[in-house]
Coordinates of C-alpha atoms and ligand atoms in Angstrom, one line a residue:
M1 CA 0.0 0.0 0.0
R2 CA 1.4 3.5 -0.9
I3 CA 0.5 6.2 1.5
G4 CA 3.0 8.8 0.2
K5 CA 6.3 10.0 1.6
Q6 CA 6.1 11.6 5.0
D7 CA 9.6 12.7 6.0
Q8 CA 9.1 16.0 7.9
A9 CA 8.0 15.2 11.4
F10 CA 7.1 18.7 12.4
T11 CA 4.1 20.9 13.2
A12 CA 4.4 24.7 13.3
I13 CA 1.0 25.5 14.9
A14 CA 1.3 25.0 18.6
T15 CA 3.3 23.6 21.5
S16 CA 3.0 23.7 25.2
D17 CA 4.9 23.0 28.5
A18 CA 3.8 23.0 32.1
D19 CA 3.6 26.8 32.3
S20 CA 2.8 28.1 28.8
I21 CA 1.0 27.5 25.5
T22 CA 2.6 28.8 22.4
I23 CA 0.5 29.4 19.3
R24 CA 2.2 30.3 16.1
G25 CA 5.1 31.8 18.0
Q26 CA 3.0 33.8 20.4
D27 CA 2.2 33.2 24.0
L28 CA -1.5 32.3 24.2
C29 CA -2.1 33.8 27.7
R30 CA 0.2 36.8 27.4
D31 CA -0.2 37.9 23.8
L32 CA -3.5 36.5 22.5
I33 CA -6.3 36.0 25.1
G34 CA -8.2 39.2 25.5
K35 CA -6.0 41.0 22.9
I36 CA -7.0 39.5 19.6
D37 CA -10.5 39.0 18.1
F38 CA -11.6 35.7 16.8
S39 CA -11.3 36.5 13.0
E40 CA -7.8 37.8 13.5
Y41 CA -7.0 34.6 15.5
F42 CA -8.5 32.4 12.9
W43 CA -6.3 34.0 10.3
L44 CA -3.2 33.7 12.6
L45 CA -4.0 30.0 13.3
V46 CA -4.4 29.1 9.6
L47 CA -1.7 31.3 8.0
G48 CA 0.8 31.7 10.8
Q49 CA 0.8 35.5 10.6
R50 CA -1.6 38.1 11.9
P51 CA -3.7 39.6 9.1
S52 CA -3.6 43.2 8.0
D53 CA -6.7 45.2 9.0
K54 CA -8.1 44.8 5.4
Q55 CA -7.5 41.0 5.5
R56 CA -9.2 40.7 8.9
R57 CA -12.2 42.8 7.7
I58 CA -12.6 40.6 4.6
L59 CA -12.5 37.3 6.5
D60 CA -14.8 38.7 9.2
A61 CA -17.3 39.9 6.6
C62 CA -17.3 36.5 4.9
L63 CA -17.8 34.7 8.2
V64 CA -20.8 36.9 9.0
A65 CA -22.2 36.5 5.5
I66 CA -22.3 32.7 5.6
A67 CA -22.9 31.9 9.3
E68 CA -26.7 31.7 9.0
H69 CA -29.5 31.3 6.4
G70 CA -32.4 29.7 8.2
L71 CA -33.6 26.2 8.0
V72 CA -31.3 25.0 5.2
P73 CA -30.7 21.2 4.8
S74 CA -27.6 21.2 7.1
V75 CA -29.5 23.0 9.9
Q76 CA -32.4 20.6 9.6
A77 CA -30.0 17.6 9.8
A78 CA -28.5 19.1 12.9
R79 CA -31.8 19.9 14.6
M80 CA -33.3 16.5 13.8
T81 CA -30.2 14.8 15.1
L82 CA -30.4 16.8 18.4
A83 CA -34.2 16.0 18.7
A84 CA -33.4 12.3 18.4
G85 CA -30.3 12.5 20.7
P86 CA -30.6 15.5 23.1
D87 CA -27.4 14.4 24.8
A88 CA -25.3 14.6 21.7
W89 CA -24.7 18.2 20.8
Q90 CA -21.4 17.3 19.2
G91 CA -23.1 14.7 17.0
A92 CA -25.8 17.1 16.0
M93 CA -23.2 19.8 15.1
A94 CA -21.2 17.2 13.2
A95 CA -24.4 16.2 11.3
G96 CA -24.9 19.8 10.2
L97 CA -21.3 20.3 9.1
L98 CA -21.3 17.0 7.2
G99 CA -24.0 18.3 4.9
M100 CA -22.0 21.3 3.8
G101 CA -21.0 20.0 0.4
S102 CA -20.6 21.3 -3.1
V103 CA -24.3 22.2 -3.8
V104 CA -25.2 24.5 -1.0
A105 CA -23.5 25.9 2.1
G106 CA -20.1 24.3 1.5
S107 CA -19.7 25.3 -2.1
S108 CA -17.1 28.1 -1.6
E109 CA -14.3 25.6 -2.1
T110 CA -15.6 24.3 -5.4
A111 CA -16.2 27.9 -6.6
G112 CA -12.7 29.0 -5.5
R113 CA -11.0 26.1 -7.2
Y114 CA -13.0 26.9 -10.4
L115 CA -11.8 30.6 -10.3
A116 CA -8.2 29.4 -9.8
E117 CA -8.5 27.0 -12.7
L118 CA -9.7 29.7 -15.0
L119 CA -6.9 32.1 -14.0
S120 CA -4.3 29.3 -14.5
A121 CA -5.9 28.3 -17.9
A122 CA -5.7 31.9 -19.1
E123 CA -2.0 32.1 -18.1
K124 CA -1.0 28.7 -19.5
Q125 CA -2.8 29.1 -22.8
D126 CA -1.7 32.7 -23.1
V127 CA -5.3 33.8 -23.8
S128 CA -7.4 36.6 -22.2
L129 CA -9.4 35.8 -19.0
E130 CA -12.5 36.4 -21.0
D131 CA -11.6 33.8 -23.6
A132 CA -10.6 31.2 -21.0
A133 CA -13.9 31.8 -19.2
R134 CA -15.9 31.6 -22.4
T135 CA -14.3 28.3 -23.4
S136 CA -14.8 26.8 -20.0
L137 CA -18.5 28.0 -19.7
E138 CA -19.2 26.5 -23.2
Q139 CA -17.7 23.2 -22.0
L140 CA -19.9 23.3 -18.8
K141 CA -22.9 24.0 -21.0
A142 CA -22.1 21.1 -23.3
Q143 CA -21.6 18.8 -20.4
R144 CA -24.8 20.1 -18.7
R145 CA -22.9 21.0 -15.6
K146 CA -23.5 24.0 -13.3
V147 CA -21.2 27.0 -13.0
P148 CA -19.8 27.0 -9.5
G149 CA -20.5 30.3 -7.6
L150 CA -23.5 31.3 -9.7
G151 CA -27.3 30.8 -9.1
H152 CA -29.4 30.5 -6.0
P153 CA -32.7 28.7 -5.4
Q154 CA -34.2 31.6 -3.4
H155 CA -32.3 34.7 -4.4
S156 CA -32.8 34.2 -8.1
G157 CA -32.7 37.9 -8.9
G158 CA -29.3 38.3 -7.1
D159 CA -27.8 37.2 -3.8
P160 CA -27.7 40.3 -1.6
R161 CA -24.9 38.8 0.4
A162 CA -22.7 38.5 -2.6
D163 CA -23.4 42.1 -3.7
T164 CA -22.5 43.4 -0.2
L165 CA -19.3 41.4 0.0
L166 CA -18.2 42.5 -3.5
A167 CA -18.9 46.1 -2.7
L168 CA -16.8 45.8 0.5
A169 CA -13.9 44.3 -1.4
D170 CA -14.1 47.2 -3.9
S171 CA -14.2 49.8 -1.1
L172 CA -11.3 48.2 0.7
E173 CA -9.4 47.9 -2.6
V174 CA -8.9 44.2 -2.0
S175 CA -10.7 43.1 -5.3
G176 CA -8.1 41.5 -7.5
P177 CA -7.8 38.7 -10.1
Y178 CA -10.3 36.3 -8.3
V179 CA -13.0 39.0 -8.1
E180 CA -12.3 39.9 -11.7
T181 CA -12.6 36.3 -12.7
L182 CA -15.9 35.9 -10.8
R183 CA -17.3 39.0 -12.5
T184 CA -16.2 37.8 -15.9
I185 CA -18.0 34.5 -15.6
A186 CA -21.1 36.2 -14.2
R187 CA -21.1 38.6 -17.2
L188 CA -20.7 35.8 -19.7
A189 CA -22.7 33.0 -18.1
P190 CA -26.3 34.2 -18.7
D191 CA -25.8 34.3 -22.5
I192 CA -24.0 30.9 -22.7
M193 CA -26.2 29.1 -20.2
Q194 CA -29.3 30.9 -21.5
R195 CA -30.7 31.8 -18.0
P196 CA -30.1 34.5 -15.4
L197 CA -27.3 33.4 -13.1
P198 CA -26.4 35.9 -10.4
I199 CA -23.2 35.6 -8.3
N200 CA -24.1 33.8 -5.1
V201 CA -22.4 34.1 -1.6
S202 CA -20.4 30.9 -2.2
G203 CA -18.9 32.6 -5.3
A204 CA -18.2 35.9 -3.6
I205 CA -16.5 34.4 -0.5
P206 CA -13.7 32.5 -2.2
A207 CA -13.1 35.5 -4.6
L208 CA -12.8 37.9 -1.6
V209 CA -10.7 35.7 0.7
L210 CA -8.4 34.5 -2.1
D211 CA -7.7 38.1 -3.2
A212 CA -7.1 38.9 0.4
G213 CA -4.4 36.2 0.6
W214 CA -6.2 33.2 2.2
P215 CA -5.0 29.8 0.8
L216 CA -7.0 27.8 -1.7
E217 CA -6.3 24.6 0.2
A218 CA -8.0 26.0 3.4
L219 CA -11.1 27.5 1.6
K220 CA -13.5 25.0 3.1
A221 CA -12.6 26.2 6.6
V222 CA -14.4 29.6 6.1
P223 CA -18.0 28.3 5.7
L224 CA -17.4 25.5 8.2
V225 CA -16.2 27.7 11.0
A226 CA -18.9 30.3 10.3
R227 CA -21.7 27.7 10.2
A228 CA -20.6 26.2 13.4
A229 CA -21.7 29.5 15.0
G230 CA -25.1 29.4 13.2
L231 CA -25.6 25.8 14.1
S232 CA -24.8 26.7 17.8
A233 CA -27.8 29.1 17.7
H234 CA -30.0 26.4 16.1
L235 CA -29.0 23.7 18.6
Y236 CA -29.5 26.0 21.6
E237 CA -33.0 26.9 20.2
E238 CA -33.7 23.2 19.5
A239 CA -32.8 22.4 23.1
M240 CA -35.1 25.2 24.4
R241 CA -38.0 25.0 21.9
P242 CA -37.7 21.9 19.8
I243 CA -38.9 21.7 16.2
G244 CA -36.8 18.7 15.1
F245 CA -39.7 16.2 15.1
I246 CA -42.1 18.8 13.4
M247 CA -39.6 18.8 10.5
S248 CA -39.2 15.1 10.5
H249 CA -43.1 14.6 10.6
N250 CA -43.6 17.1 7.7
A251 CA -41.0 15.3 5.6
D252 CA -42.9 12.1 6.2
L253 CA -46.2 13.8 5.1
A254 CA -44.6 15.4 2.1
I255 CA -43.0 12.2 0.7
A256 CA -45.2 9.4 -0.5
Y257 CA -44.3 5.7 -0.6
D258 CA -44.3 4.4 -4.1
G259 CA -42.4 1.1 -3.5
E260 CA -43.9 -2.4 -3.8
T261 CA -46.8 -3.5 -1.7
A262 CA -46.0 -6.3 0.8
T263 CA -47.4 -9.6 -0.4
S264 CA -50.1 -10.9 1.9
T265 CA -49.5 -14.1 3.8
D266 CA -52.3 -15.9 1.8
E267 CA -50.8 -14.8 -1.6
A268 CA -47.3 -15.9 -0.5
K269 CA -48.5 -19.5 0.1
Ligands
LIG301 C1 -27.5 26.7 -6.0 C2 -28.2 25.9 -7.0 C3 -28.4 24.5 -6.6 C4 -29.6 26.5 -7.1 O1 -30.3 25.9 -8.2 P1 -31.8 26.3 -8.6 O2 -31.9 27.7 -8.9 O3 -32.7 25.7 -7.6 O4 -31.9 25.6 -9.9 P2 -32.0 24.0 -10.2 O5 -30.8 23.3 -9.7 O6 -33.4 23.6 -10.0 O7 -31.7 24.2 -11.8 C5 -32.7 24.9 -12.6 C6 -32.0 25.1 -14.0 O8 -31.0 26.1 -13.9 C7 -29.8 25.6 -14.2 N1 -28.8 26.1 -13.3 C8 -28.9 26.4 -12.0 N2 -27.8 26.9 -11.5 C9 -26.9 26.8 -12.5 C10 -25.5 27.2 -12.7 N3 -24.9 27.6 -11.6 N4 -24.9 27.0 -13.8 C11 -25.6 26.5 -14.9 N5 -26.9 26.2 -14.9 C12 -27.5 26.3 -13.7 C13 -29.9 24.1 -14.0 O9 -29.0 23.3 -14.8 C14 -31.3 23.8 -14.4 O10 -31.4 23.8 -15.8 P3 -32.4 22.8 -16.6 O11 -33.8 23.4 -16.2 O12 -32.1 23.0 -18.0 O13 -32.2 21.4 -16.1 C15 -27.5 26.0 -8.4 O14 -27.6 27.3 -8.9 C16 -26.1 25.5 -8.3 O15 -25.9 24.3 -8.2 N6 -25.1 26.4 -8.4 C17 -23.7 26.0 -8.4 C18 -23.3 25.6 -7.0 C19 -23.3 26.8 -6.0 O16 -22.7 27.8 -6.4 N7 -23.9 26.7 -4.9 C20 -23.9 27.7 -3.9 C21 -25.3 28.2 -3.6 S1 -25.2 29.5 -2.4

């Protein structure tokens, strides 16, 4: 079995001894607790350096934008899990986070990778960003695949979170190649896909944080950390005023059984 070469037995994130805890080269109790806010700390943890003020504001805005959006599938999964197992908050939280995939809630990573692919294709093929985007969108159309970062089941006229995030990036002068790529696909997609396709929050988040310097490989962390906060609110509310079984019961009412009828004992003989 090949598991890949692992020849660097190091971690650069944290260490501790009997008297102190060091995080990314800073003393947790002396330098960080009470002196750094959570978005700044999140950036420091992941990247190993404190963010600039603009980087902190961009990450913070993205976390606020994606933390909560009502009774979406991942929230329903979490609340129904808590209703069935009130002693398992961590299980219910995990159930919610597990549902954050490439279709809704967790789709920032897919969209960010797509933006990066388009930028790299334009560079490698020595074509304009517009040409690389057009070629890619035409391929997606031919393969009947969806454009990551565009479209929304509810905000079909435009996702207000995306518009607010993009305006913030412009005002902070953080908008760079990723925001430009996102705007390019949003401009071309409606004609090629033959339907209105506004930028959604999961398109705006990766564009903003990648332009701010966040790594592509850690994109998934942004919606996951943010939704952990939203799920906390839902799990607390579920504990105080439960609706988990109402949702479960309504799913049962909404979905009809169309499987085979059980053979009666007489017929089976
Ligand atoms: C979010 C999403 C699931 C919402 O979809 P929806 O508006 O409910 O639309 P449906 O999935 O029912 O699709 C309706 C039609 O629009 C098309 N469509 C929807 N989003 C599309 C997209 N991003 N690119 C291309 N076509 C799209 C579908 O292919 C479908 O076409 P058809 O009628 O010819 O089969 C969808 O836009 C999507 O998958 N987007 C990409 C993933 C993403 O960015 N998710 C983050 C959401 S915040």
